[in-house]
Every structure is written in C-alpha cells, then in structure tokens.
Short mmCIF file of C-alpha atoms in Angstrom, two decimals:
data_model
loop_
_atom_site.label_atom_id
_atom_site.label_comp_id
_atom_site.label_asym_id
_atom_site.label_seq_id
_atom_site.Cartn_x
_atom_site.Cartn_y
_atom_site.Cartn_z
CA MET S 1 0.00 0.00 0.00
CA THR S 2 2.68 2.51 1.07
CA SER S 3 6.06 2.50 2.78
CA ALA S 4 5.19 5.43 5.06
CA THR S 5 4.95 4.55 8.75
CA LEU S 6 1.74 5.28 10.59
CA PRO S 7 2.41 7.76 13.40
CA LYS S 8 1.86 6.48 16.93
CA GLU S 9 -0.99 8.95 17.44
CA LEU S 10 -3.03 6.84 15.03
CA ASP S 11 -2.59 3.48 16.77
CA GLY S 12 -5.98 1.78 16.84
CA LYS S 13 -7.56 4.52 14.73
CA VAL S 14 -6.99 3.14 11.23
CA VAL S 15 -9.41 0.92 9.35
CA THR S 16 -8.10 -1.09 6.39
CA PRO S 17 -9.98 -3.35 3.95
CA ALA S 18 -9.27 -6.35 6.19
CA ASP S 19 -11.10 -4.75 9.11
CA PRO S 20 -14.78 -5.77 9.58
CA ARG S 21 -15.63 -2.07 10.05
CA TYR S 22 -14.38 -1.19 6.57
CA ARG S 23 -17.68 -2.09 4.89
CA LEU S 24 -19.48 0.54 6.98
CA LEU S 25 -16.84 3.24 6.53
CA ARG S 26 -15.56 3.08 2.98
CA SER S 27 -18.45 4.68 1.08
CA THR S 28 -20.63 7.76 1.01
CA TYR S 29 -24.40 8.04 0.72
CA THR S 30 -24.25 8.16 -3.09
CA THR S 31 -21.01 6.38 -4.01
CA VAL S 32 -19.38 3.04 -3.26
CA ALA S 33 -15.66 3.70 -2.74
CA ARG S 34 -12.53 1.69 -2.00
CA PRO S 35 -10.02 3.79 -0.05
CA ALA S 36 -6.72 2.26 1.04
CA LEU S 37 -7.57 3.16 4.62
CA VAL S 38 -9.94 5.20 6.74
CA VAL S 39 -8.53 7.15 9.67
CA LEU S 40 -10.82 7.80 12.65
CA PRO S 41 -9.25 10.70 14.57
CA GLN S 42 -10.48 11.44 18.06
CA THR S 43 -8.69 14.77 18.50
CA THR S 44 -7.39 17.62 16.38
CA THR S 45 -3.88 16.26 17.01
CA ASP S 46 -4.98 13.01 15.37
CA VAL S 47 -6.17 14.98 12.32
CA VAL S 48 -2.74 16.59 12.05
CA ALA S 49 -1.11 13.15 12.19
CA ALA S 50 -3.50 11.70 9.60
CA LEU S 51 -2.86 14.58 7.25
CA ARG S 52 0.90 14.25 7.68
CA TYR S 53 0.73 10.51 7.00
CA ALA S 54 -1.34 11.00 3.86
CA ARG S 55 1.03 13.66 2.53
CA ASP S 56 4.12 11.55 3.29
CA SER S 57 2.48 8.58 1.57
CA GLY S 58 1.61 10.55 -1.53
CA LEU S 59 -1.93 9.20 -1.34
CA PRO S 60 -5.06 11.12 -2.30
CA ILE S 61 -6.90 12.68 0.64
CA ALA S 62 -10.63 12.86 1.30
CA VAL S 63 -12.21 14.46 4.34
CA ARG S 64 -15.56 13.21 5.59
CA SER S 65 -17.93 14.45 8.27
CA GLY S 66 -21.27 12.80 7.48
CA GLY S 67 -20.81 11.38 3.99
CA HIS S 68 -23.98 12.85 2.51
CA GLY S 69 -22.12 14.98 -0.05
CA LEU S 70 -23.70 14.35 -3.43
CA SER S 71 -20.39 14.35 -5.29
CA GLY S 72 -19.13 11.35 -3.31
CA ARG S 73 -15.79 13.08 -2.83
CA SER S 74 -15.75 12.55 0.91
CA SER S 75 -14.30 9.16 0.07
CA ASN S 76 -12.00 7.95 -2.71
CA ASP S 77 -10.41 4.93 -4.33
CA GLY S 78 -6.93 4.00 -3.15
CA GLY S 79 -6.41 6.98 -0.88
CA VAL S 80 -6.75 8.08 2.73
CA VAL S 81 -10.13 9.10 4.13
CA ILE S 82 -9.96 11.29 7.23
CA ASP S 83 -13.31 10.57 8.86
CA VAL S 84 -13.88 13.18 11.57
CA SER S 85 -17.01 11.55 13.02
CA GLY S 86 -15.19 11.16 16.35
CA LEU S 87 -14.96 14.95 16.66
CA ASN S 88 -18.61 15.24 17.61
CA GLU S 89 -18.71 17.58 20.60
CA VAL S 90 -21.86 19.69 21.10
CA ARG S 91 -21.46 22.18 23.94
CA VAL S 92 -23.12 25.44 24.90
CA LEU S 93 -20.30 27.90 25.53
CA ASP S 94 -22.41 30.89 26.54
CA ARG S 95 -26.16 30.53 27.04
CA ARG S 96 -26.66 34.30 27.22
CA THR S 97 -25.23 34.87 23.74
CA ARG S 98 -26.42 31.44 22.49
CA LEU S 99 -22.86 30.53 21.44
CA VAL S 100 -22.37 26.80 20.82
CA ARG S 101 -19.26 24.78 20.01
CA VAL S 102 -19.96 21.99 17.54
CA GLY S 103 -17.45 19.42 16.31
CA ALA S 104 -17.27 18.91 12.56
CA GLY S 105 -18.05 15.20 12.94
CA ALA S 106 -21.35 15.61 14.76
CA ARG S 107 -24.55 14.85 12.87
CA TRP S 108 -27.22 17.53 12.80
CA ALA S 109 -29.69 15.18 14.52
CA GLU S 110 -27.28 14.98 17.44
CA VAL S 111 -26.89 18.75 17.48
CA ALA S 112 -30.66 19.28 17.53
CA ARG S 113 -31.10 16.71 20.30
CA ASP S 114 -28.31 18.07 22.47
CA LEU S 115 -29.43 21.71 22.14
CA ALA S 116 -33.10 20.97 22.79
CA SER S 117 -32.74 20.98 26.57
CA ALA S 118 -31.29 24.49 26.38
CA GLY S 119 -34.13 25.71 24.17
CA LEU S 120 -31.75 26.37 21.28
CA ALA S 121 -31.54 25.31 17.63
CA ILE S 122 -29.34 25.81 14.56
CA SER S 123 -30.89 25.78 11.10
CA SER S 124 -28.90 23.07 9.44
CA GLY S 125 -30.21 21.32 6.38
CA ASP S 126 -33.16 18.97 6.23
CA HIS S 127 -31.84 15.54 7.27
CA GLY S 128 -30.49 14.53 10.66
CA ASN S 129 -27.77 12.23 9.28
CA VAL S 130 -25.95 15.04 7.47
CA GLY S 131 -22.58 15.86 9.06
CA VAL S 132 -21.88 19.27 10.52
CA GLY S 133 -18.59 19.80 8.72
CA GLY S 134 -19.65 19.34 5.12
CA LEU S 135 -22.71 21.55 5.50
CA ALA S 136 -21.25 24.29 7.69
CA ILE S 137 -18.39 25.05 5.30
CA ALA S 138 -20.62 25.41 2.23
CA GLY S 139 -23.85 27.14 3.19
CA GLY S 140 -26.62 25.40 5.07
CA VAL S 141 -30.10 25.76 3.55
CA GLY S 142 -32.22 24.49 6.41
CA TRP S 143 -35.81 24.27 7.61
CA LEU S 144 -35.54 27.73 9.21
CA VAL S 145 -33.66 29.38 6.36
CA ARG S 146 -35.87 32.43 5.73
CA ASP S 147 -35.93 33.29 9.45
CA TYR S 148 -32.40 32.24 10.50
CA GLY S 149 -30.47 32.52 7.25
CA LEU S 150 -27.77 30.06 6.21
CA THR S 151 -25.82 28.09 8.79
CA ILE S 152 -22.63 29.86 7.71
CA ASP S 153 -24.19 33.23 8.53
CA HIS S 154 -24.05 32.31 12.22
CA VAL S 155 -20.57 30.76 12.35
CA ARG S 156 -18.56 33.00 14.66
CA ALA S 157 -15.26 31.08 14.64
CA ALA S 158 -13.71 27.87 13.35
CA GLU S 159 -10.76 25.63 14.15
CA VAL S 160 -8.88 24.58 11.01
CA VAL S 161 -6.00 22.20 10.34
CA LEU S 162 -4.15 23.67 7.37
CA ALA S 163 -2.34 21.67 4.72
CA ASP S 164 1.03 22.20 6.42
CA GLY S 165 -0.31 20.79 9.69
CA ARG S 166 -0.75 24.08 11.53
CA VAL S 167 -3.88 24.41 13.65
CA VAL S 168 -5.42 27.87 13.57
CA ARG S 169 -8.46 29.52 15.07
CA THR S 170 -10.12 31.85 12.60
CA ASP S 171 -12.77 34.49 13.20
CA ALA S 172 -13.53 38.05 12.12
CA GLU S 173 -10.38 39.37 13.83
CA HIS S 174 -7.99 36.43 13.40
CA GLU S 175 -7.14 35.15 9.90
CA PRO S 176 -10.11 37.07 8.39
CA ASP S 177 -9.47 35.91 4.82
CA LEU S 178 -9.52 32.31 5.99
CA PHE S 179 -12.70 33.00 7.97
CA TRP S 180 -14.31 34.46 4.84
CA ALA S 181 -13.48 31.31 2.85
CA VAL S 182 -14.50 28.85 5.58
CA ARG S 183 -18.04 30.26 5.32
CA GLY S 184 -19.01 28.95 1.89
CA ALA S 185 -15.80 27.49 0.43
CA GLY S 186 -14.14 25.82 3.39
CA ALA S 187 -13.44 22.49 1.70
CA GLY S 188 -10.43 23.92 -0.13
CA VAL S 189 -8.56 25.49 2.78
CA GLY S 190 -8.00 22.57 5.15
CA VAL S 191 -9.78 20.29 7.61
CA VAL S 192 -12.24 22.25 9.73
CA THR S 193 -12.50 20.38 13.02
CA ALA S 194 -14.89 22.57 15.05
CA PHE S 195 -17.17 25.59 14.79
CA GLU S 196 -18.51 28.17 17.16
CA ILE S 197 -22.06 28.94 16.01
CA GLU S 198 -24.65 31.37 17.30
CA ALA S 199 -27.86 29.39 17.79
CA THR S 200 -31.40 30.73 17.92
CA GLU S 201 -33.99 30.51 20.68
CA LEU S 202 -36.36 27.74 19.61
CA ARG S 203 -38.10 24.75 21.12
CA ASP S 204 -41.19 23.74 19.16
CA ILE S 205 -42.07 24.43 15.55
CA ALA S 206 -45.29 24.18 13.57
CA VAL S 207 -45.22 22.02 10.45
CA ALA S 208 -47.70 21.67 7.60
CA GLN S 209 -47.42 19.02 4.91
CA LEU S 210 -49.39 19.57 1.73
CA THR S 211 -49.78 17.52 -1.43
CA LEU S 212 -51.10 19.32 -4.49
CA ALA S 213 -51.58 18.60 -8.17
CA ALA S 214 -49.43 21.15 -9.99
CA ASP S 215 -50.84 23.02 -12.97
CA PRO S 216 -48.98 22.04 -16.16
CA ASP S 217 -48.43 25.66 -17.18
CA GLY S 218 -46.27 26.31 -14.11
CA SER S 219 -48.78 28.60 -12.41
CA THR S 220 -48.73 26.51 -9.21
CA LEU S 221 -45.01 27.19 -8.81
CA SER S 222 -45.48 30.87 -9.63
CA ARG S 223 -48.13 31.20 -6.94
CA TRP S 224 -45.95 29.33 -4.44
CA ALA S 225 -43.02 31.67 -5.06
CA GLU S 226 -45.20 34.79 -5.02
CA HIS S 227 -46.58 33.88 -1.62
CA LEU S 228 -43.20 33.07 -0.12
CA ALA S 229 -41.77 36.36 -1.34
CA GLN S 230 -44.17 38.27 0.91
CA ALA S 231 -44.92 35.68 3.63
CA PRO S 232 -43.69 36.09 7.22
CA ARG S 233 -40.03 35.18 7.47
CA ARG S 234 -40.86 32.58 10.08
CA LEU S 235 -42.29 30.51 7.23
CA SER S 236 -39.85 28.42 5.18
CA THR S 237 -40.78 25.73 2.69
CA ALA S 238 -39.20 22.83 0.86
CA ALA S 239 -41.05 20.94 -1.87
CA MET S 240 -40.58 17.96 -4.15
CA LEU S 241 -42.08 18.19 -7.61
CA MET S 242 -42.45 14.76 -9.15
CA SER S 243 -44.22 12.86 -11.87
CA ASP S 244 -47.46 11.02 -11.11
CA GLY S 245 -48.44 9.54 -14.43
CA ARG S 246 -49.15 12.44 -16.76
CA ARG S 247 -49.40 15.07 -14.06
CA ALA S 248 -46.95 16.78 -11.74
CA VAL S 249 -47.48 16.54 -7.99
CA LEU S 250 -46.03 19.01 -5.49
CA SER S 251 -45.28 17.56 -2.05
CA LEU S 252 -44.63 20.57 0.15
CA THR S 253 -43.41 20.88 3.74
CA ALA S 254 -43.93 24.27 5.37
CA VAL S 255 -42.14 25.02 8.64
CA TYR S 256 -43.10 27.90 10.89
CA ALA S 257 -40.25 28.88 13.23
CA GLY S 258 -42.28 28.88 16.42
CA PRO S 259 -44.95 26.87 18.22
CA ASP S 260 -47.98 28.98 17.27
CA THR S 261 -50.04 26.72 15.01
CA GLY S 262 -52.63 29.48 14.58
CA ARG S 263 -50.09 31.84 13.03
CA MET S 264 -48.68 28.98 11.01
CA ARG S 265 -52.11 28.14 9.59
CA LYS S 266 -52.62 31.78 8.63
CA ALA S 267 -49.20 31.90 6.92
CA VAL S 268 -49.81 28.60 5.13
CA ALA S 269 -53.45 29.23 4.10
CA PRO S 270 -52.59 30.82 0.72
CA LEU S 271 -50.57 27.72 -0.19
CA LEU S 272 -53.74 25.64 -0.04
CA GLU S 273 -54.94 27.55 -3.10
CA ILE S 274 -51.88 27.30 -5.36
CA GLY S 275 -52.98 23.99 -6.91
CA THR S 276 -55.55 21.25 -6.49
CA LEU S 277 -55.20 20.14 -2.88
CA LEU S 278 -54.86 16.36 -2.53
CA ASP S 279 -53.86 16.05 1.13
CA GLN S 280 -52.92 18.20 4.11
CA ARG S 281 -51.64 17.70 7.64
CA ALA S 282 -50.42 20.09 10.32
CA HIS S 283 -48.78 19.47 13.67
CA ARG S 284 -46.52 20.93 16.31
CA VAL S 285 -43.23 19.18 17.09
CA PRO S 286 -39.89 19.90 18.77
CA TYR S 287 -37.31 21.07 16.26
CA SER S 288 -35.34 17.93 17.12
CA GLY S 289 -38.31 15.91 15.88
CA LEU S 290 -37.89 17.35 12.38
CA VAL S 291 -34.11 16.79 12.26
CA SER S 292 -34.41 13.46 13.98
CA THR S 293 -32.00 10.90 15.38
CA ALA S 294 -34.19 8.36 13.56
CA HIS S 295 -32.37 9.57 10.44
CA LEU S 296 -29.00 8.27 11.59
CA HIS S 297 -27.67 5.44 9.43
CA PRO S 298 -24.43 4.20 7.88
CA ASN S 299 -23.66 5.33 4.35
CA LEU S 300 -23.13 2.40 2.00
CA GLY S 301 -23.54 4.00 -1.42
CA GLN S 302 -27.21 3.14 -1.16
CA GLN S 303 -28.56 6.09 -3.14
CA PRO S 304 -26.70 6.57 -6.45
CA ALA S 305 -27.98 9.63 -8.26
CA ASN S 306 -26.99 12.53 -10.48
CA THR S 307 -27.89 15.96 -9.13
CA THR S 308 -27.43 19.57 -10.10
CA ASN S 309 -29.00 22.86 -9.05
CA GLY S 310 -29.44 26.54 -9.71
CA LEU S 311 -30.69 29.69 -7.98
CA LEU S 312 -33.50 31.92 -9.18
CA PRO S 313 -33.60 35.59 -8.21
CA THR S 314 -37.32 35.29 -8.88
CA MET S 315 -39.67 32.64 -10.22
CA THR S 316 -40.65 33.91 -13.66
CA PRO S 317 -43.53 32.29 -15.57
CA ASP S 318 -41.05 30.89 -18.09
CA ALA S 319 -38.92 29.36 -15.31
CA ALA S 320 -42.02 27.86 -13.67
CA ARG S 321 -43.07 26.26 -16.97
CA ALA S 322 -39.60 24.85 -17.58
CA ILE S 323 -39.41 23.36 -14.07
CA THR S 324 -42.84 21.75 -14.39
CA ALA S 325 -42.01 20.36 -17.83
CA ALA S 326 -38.87 18.73 -16.40
CA VAL S 327 -40.97 16.34 -14.31
CA THR S 328 -43.64 15.55 -16.90
CA GLY S 329 -41.53 14.68 -19.93
CA PRO S 330 -40.79 11.18 -21.26
CA ARG S 331 -37.79 10.82 -18.91
CA PRO S 332 -38.76 12.91 -15.88
CA ALA S 333 -36.46 14.15 -13.17
CA LEU S 334 -37.20 14.78 -9.51
CA LEU S 335 -37.16 18.53 -8.83
CA GLN S 336 -36.77 20.01 -5.37
CA LEU S 337 -37.71 23.62 -4.64
CA ARG S 338 -36.50 25.46 -1.57
CA SER S 339 -37.50 28.92 -0.50
CA VAL S 340 -34.48 31.03 0.36
CA GLY S 341 -34.48 34.83 0.45
CA GLY S 342 -35.52 36.44 3.73
CA ALA S 343 -32.64 36.49 6.20
CA VAL S 344 -30.31 34.92 3.61
CA ASN S 345 -30.48 38.08 1.55
CA ASP S 346 -29.81 40.40 4.51
CA VAL S 347 -26.12 39.48 4.30
CA ALA S 348 -23.85 41.40 1.93
CA ALA S 349 -22.78 39.43 -1.15
CA ASP S 350 -19.09 39.81 -0.31
CA ALA S 351 -19.40 39.00 3.41
CA THR S 352 -18.86 35.26 2.88
CA ALA S 353 -17.75 32.96 0.07
CA TYR S 354 -21.44 32.19 -0.55
CA SER S 355 -22.32 35.26 -2.59
CA HIS S 356 -25.83 34.45 -3.87
CA ARG S 357 -27.66 37.00 -1.74
CA ASP S 358 -30.27 38.07 -4.26
CA SER S 359 -32.10 34.77 -4.84
CA ASP S 360 -35.50 33.66 -3.61
CA VAL S 361 -35.60 30.06 -4.89
CA LEU S 362 -33.15 27.15 -5.00
CA VAL S 363 -34.04 24.51 -7.62
CA VAL S 364 -32.42 21.06 -7.41
CA GLY S 365 -32.73 18.45 -10.19
CA THR S 366 -32.02 14.74 -9.70
CA VAL S 367 -32.21 11.61 -11.82
CA PHE S 368 -31.74 8.09 -10.52
CA PRO S 369 -30.40 5.02 -12.33
CA PRO S 370 -30.75 4.03 -15.08
CA GLY S 371 -30.69 7.78 -15.79
CA ASP S 372 -27.14 9.13 -16.02
CA ARG S 373 -25.45 12.52 -16.11
CA ALA S 374 -26.23 12.98 -19.79
CA THR S 375 -29.89 12.32 -19.03
CA LEU S 376 -29.86 14.94 -16.28
CA ASP S 377 -28.07 17.48 -18.47
CA ARG S 378 -30.71 17.15 -21.19
CA ILE S 379 -33.57 17.55 -18.74
CA TRP S 380 -31.88 20.34 -16.80
CA ARG S 381 -30.82 22.51 -19.73
CA PRO S 382 -34.17 24.36 -20.13
CA VAL S 383 -34.34 24.88 -16.35
CA GLY S 384 -30.74 25.96 -16.00
CA ALA S 385 -31.24 28.65 -18.62
CA HIS S 386 -33.27 30.57 -16.04
CA THR S 387 -30.87 30.17 -13.09
CA ARG S 388 -28.05 32.38 -11.90
CA GLY S 389 -25.47 30.74 -9.69
CA ALA S 390 -25.57 27.46 -7.80
CA TYR S 391 -25.01 25.92 -4.37
CA ALA S 392 -21.93 23.70 -4.02
CA ASN S 393 -23.54 21.05 -1.79
CA PHE S 394 -26.22 20.07 -4.32
CA GLU S 395 -23.96 19.18 -7.23
CA SER S 396 -22.86 15.61 -7.92
CA CYS S 397 -20.38 16.52 -10.64
CA PRO S 398 -18.36 19.58 -9.59
CA ASP S 399 -15.95 20.74 -12.27
CA ALA S 400 -14.33 24.02 -13.25
CA ALA S 401 -17.54 25.31 -14.85
CA ALA S 402 -19.56 24.37 -11.76
CA PHE S 403 -16.98 26.12 -9.57
CA ARG S 404 -17.74 29.37 -11.37
CA ARG S 405 -21.46 28.87 -10.80
CA PHE S 406 -20.83 28.29 -7.11
CA TYR S 407 -18.38 31.18 -6.85
CA PRO S 408 -18.99 33.65 -9.69
CA GLY S 409 -16.76 36.52 -10.78
CA PRO S 410 -14.58 38.17 -8.12
CA THR S 411 -15.86 35.73 -5.49
CA GLY S 412 -14.34 32.82 -7.39
CA ASP S 413 -11.08 34.69 -7.89
CA ARG S 414 -10.88 35.37 -4.15
CA VAL S 415 -11.76 31.76 -3.28
CA LEU S 416 -8.96 30.44 -5.49
CA ALA S 417 -6.46 32.96 -4.14
CA THR S 418 -7.33 31.99 -0.57
CA TRP S 419 -7.17 28.27 -1.33
CA ARG S 420 -3.78 28.66 -3.01
CA HIS S 421 -2.42 30.73 -0.15
CA HIS S 422 -3.38 28.25 2.56
CA ASP S 423 -2.83 25.09 0.48
CA PRO S 424 -0.16 25.93 -2.13
CA ASP S 425 0.28 22.29 -3.16
CA GLY S 426 -3.44 21.91 -3.80
CA ILE S 427 -3.96 18.72 -1.83
CA PHE S 428 -7.51 19.67 -0.86
CA ARG S 429 -8.28 21.46 -4.12
CA SER S 430 -7.23 18.45 -6.20
CA ALA S 431 -9.58 16.20 -4.21
CA LEU S 432 -12.48 18.51 -5.04
CA TYR S 433 -11.65 19.47 -8.61
CA PRO S 434 -9.03 17.05 -9.93
CA SER S 435 -6.48 18.93 -12.12
CA GLU S 436 -9.06 21.50 -13.22
CA LEU S 437 -8.22 24.32 -10.81
CA SER S 438 -4.50 23.70 -10.30
#
C-alpha cells in the first residue's frame, strides 16, 4: 500500500480493507468507494497526524464528516479518508449569547437533540444524518432558512488544520481571509474540526405538509413563489415536484419557526390555493423531531444519483413552466424547490464565500439510475437557462464550470487565491476538482 509509517498517534484509529468495520466506513451516501484506509481521529492532534501521513504517503486525501455529499468526494479509491465523526462535541459555551461549540463530525440530529434541553436550535439542512462539517463550510439551507439565514451566517469562529499541519483559530479578527473562505468554500482550505455557532432561541415548531396537483403551465409554482416572497419570514418551505403519471405533484413541507399553530395556519393558508389540494396535515413538534435521530444510518452507497442545481432571483412564468415540464416529460427528473431569500439576503454578497444574496428560490434536479449525467443534463438545460449561480452542496459533478457557478466573478477569484495561499500544493483542491483548478 505505502512504505510510510503510521504515526503512533493513530494506533488503533486506522481501518483497512481487512477490518470488519471497513464495509461501513468506505463509502458515502451516493457512491461506493474503496479507499486504502480510513482514519478515525479522536482529536485535532490526530487529524494533524493523519494529514501528515497521507502527505508523506503521496496518497489522495478525502475528508468526511457525514458522507452525505452528493459528489461522493468525501471518500475515494486508493487513498486516505480522514473521517472526523469522532470529533462530535456539542457544547453550549455561553447561554446568554447562544454561542455553541460543535465538532465537525457531529450529525445535525445529534446537534438538535443536544441543544433541545437548552431551548436552542441551529438551522442546518433537512436531514439529521448530514454531518456538521460538510454543510457548515458550504452554506446550510435548512428548515428555518428564511428566518435564521444560512448556517454559515451564524458561524462566529472555526478551528482549522491547514495543509502544512498548523492548527489555527479563525474568526472576524484572526485570519479574516480564511474565515471568509470557511463560510461557503471551506473544503479547499484545510480540515475544519470545530465551529462556534450562534444558535437561535427555539423549542417547538409548527409544520404543515401539503400535497397538491401542480398546474402544467407552471402557475402553481409561480403562486408558491409569489406567496413566499411576501410571507412572514418565520415561514420556510421545501417541496418535491415529481411525476405522477401524466401530471406533476407538489409535495410541500412548510415550517413555521415557532410553536404557534394558529399563526402557522394563517401563513400557510394561501398555499392551499396554489394547486388542487390532494392532502394536508399540520402538527406541532420539537425542532429535534424534524431533524431526527431516527435519520442516523451508515452510508453504503445506497442512493446513487446525479444531481445539479441553480438559484432563481425570482420565479418567472417561463422558469415555472420549464421546471414543471422537467418532471412531466418522457424521462422525468425529480425537482426540489426550496425557499431562500428572507434572512439569507440580509447578508452582503461579499461578506462570505457564498455570494448568492439576491435569490429567492433554489431549484435542485435529480435523476436516478438508469438515468445518467447525460440524461440529467438534457432535462436540466431548459431549467438551467433561467438560473443564476448554484449551491456547491447540491452538485454531484463539480468541475471548473460548476466552480464558477458556485463562486462567480470576483468571489471565485478570491476563493482560489485563498485556497492557493493556505494550500499551495493543492492537496484539498485536487480532491475537489481534480487537475481542473491547479
């Protein structure tokens, strides 16, 4: 495999193909992989040792928190996977300021559970098995997004192991360029091992689940977007638009950031009229019930898929028609729609490496086998013509062109400059974008 000697810090923390645990650790949610070994660090010092070993061995490096990344690049074939799941601390540092320390290896279900007793929550994606690290360095479009903003908008500091093995704390006053990149483009600067995040006061939430037949001309989507653009910020929605025979069906989850079901019903009421209502349910639950520990599972490559996405500053009638047509054609895709805007757009475009601060809708397109990337590209092309920019975490095939959609114009130039400064040999960059951004 390699002649490099494993450092003593890693004794008992390395899983090879001969280990019974390897089957549960080698892959990601979307991709079956075959790394030479998986390192399970328990401390930041272990991460430094794992990184040094991988560099000395000349092996490719992948960093994994939860393994839900759609690109599958949190594992690899023949390389070293640094799996930070052991760095899973969740601790309230200051209840008065709601400051929480969260290890990069924690799962968001664990974070929600552990903060519930303090009456706190962090908006953090929509599935409890997602790892903190991968989401909190890219964006974080969660169930509370219009009220809370992105997860990165509340990161107040981070601990990072750089490519040369140095461990640095970065915040607005210390290593500010690094702090800028960690919030939106952190995968290319090093291994982020922990975050300090400002949580929000929240215990229970109100949730409505609606199923509607979507009008073929796209008017259902237009009405959805029009309502969300002027709805109370406490209301955020995520929807799946899918084929049901010859018609499109919209399965919509609306989350009201608070326990008042009366206010939630008033905020949701206009959504009952956007299409033909097929089913509806409403209930009040703890936030930890929505991002649930029931979601926790090993990742075995069980969900192969091809996914891409784009952001819409507004939902135009033409965009709504194109999105609806994508799920009703001869080879339909699954389309997800997420309301953004609100608090997301309060942040200046140059404040973080996520610069898309003028968009109201995130559209995500997915095809499953036997559909392939070419299938997705054909279906997506009419939709993508209406988008401007994209979100790095919902792209299964990141390349140089995708990089410029994630980080357009001067933002992309600054991201690359920061990556090259902190990782001049490109060991992290090459794992993300092999040879394309060298």
